Structures are given as structure tokens and as C-alpha cells.
Amino acid sequence: MFRSKRDVDKHVADLDEKIPSEKERSLKYFTVARLYFNIGEEGLALKYLDKYCNVRPSSAQAFKFRGQVLEKASERESEDEGLYSKKTAAVEAYKASYHLDLSQKELLKKICEITVQLPIHDTEHARYYITLHSFKRLNKTYKIIKK
């Protein structure tokens, strides 16, 4: 649909022009953030995601998407450019999303995968999520065996 930054910028300008209410516009910004993310503009995606989160601060979906954006942004950076800070921010976003919606079991695995790549400063915190992920997986296995 939108293949370039210029196309998305034009779409956003049209959106801003057509929707007079700031709150209604902000609710559309989650979609705008996705459009920017799809064309590789992680910085702009985060900007519009922040505007969306100002209206919906308890959106698990938005925090999960923030984690995805930050994770992708960290893949593009070298270590000296703040790779670990973006990965840490991605983990924090995934944690927030998980705590807002506990049914997202796949996020536990994602949190563990990224946490293993980071320098560990808080071993108890890392151990908590790894244990939680292992427990959920073992519990699922137990239910299958029990049947």
C-alpha cells in the first residue's frame, strides 16, 4: 500500500487534516506507527506510538509493538551506538505488555531470548522470567501427558 516515507507522510498529513479532534487522531496513530515500521522508519514509528499511548496507556498491544520496533531498531545498530539500551527498552516494553495481558505466553519466550543477549546486572530479575517461562512450558507439557 504505502511503499515510501513520502507516501506515509502524505497519508498522515491527510489524516491530520480530516480529523479535527486530537484524541481521535491519536487513536489512529497506532496504524500510522505500523505504516512507518513497515517501511523501516522505526524512529517515526516510536513517535506515533507514543502519541497513541498518551490516549491508551494500558494497551498491551501497543507495548508489544513498541518492543518489536525497538528490537528491530537494535538489530540495525552496532554495539557502540546503544544496542543494549534499545534491547533493554524492548525487554521492558515486552514485560509491560505481558503484565497488561497475561495470556501472551509467547512474550515470555521473547523476554528470555533478549535477556540472555544482554549483560546481566540483575540476575534475580532475569531468573524470574526464565523460571516463569519454564514453568509455563512444563505445565503445558504436564497437561498434555495427563490427557
Steps between C-alpha positions, in 0.01 A plus 500: 500500500749764615849432374692812589534749781356768275182294445452445873574865577233605251252255653573637851457858379162405349401329823596803706302724267185283495478423874471817706495339844846437650373197693346337191818569303710344773291183487588468130871537573544132586428421135728784393778354718452164326527667158828670594631174649418312178714739294790484747453833681522379861558848643179637351314183598601558864398867477147415388478206738575741786214721388270197495617392847413843639135418424518124574765455771388148590506350151687169510498497121680836488771391746554177308536697177740742675713197590499384139599844372782535752621148432518569127673832563760323716574256217600793278742652751850403594599447865649844551182676382282386789410149392453385857288798597256429216489130586445583866220738403350225281505257793335758724228559239440126465481466880247783521292339227513161671393645835208680332386179326621179665364283220794595272715194574725559199627819662660303782716320246584828326595664833728206581662499154590868518598494868759229426665734246535787751769549760335384821487759775199364685523121509190457716286691252631294207455177696137591575399516133702194402341300783155629410551399136628155602209449739243593236663261251520215754142558607386475138700177454350355819146571376573325171649194674210485747250470213 
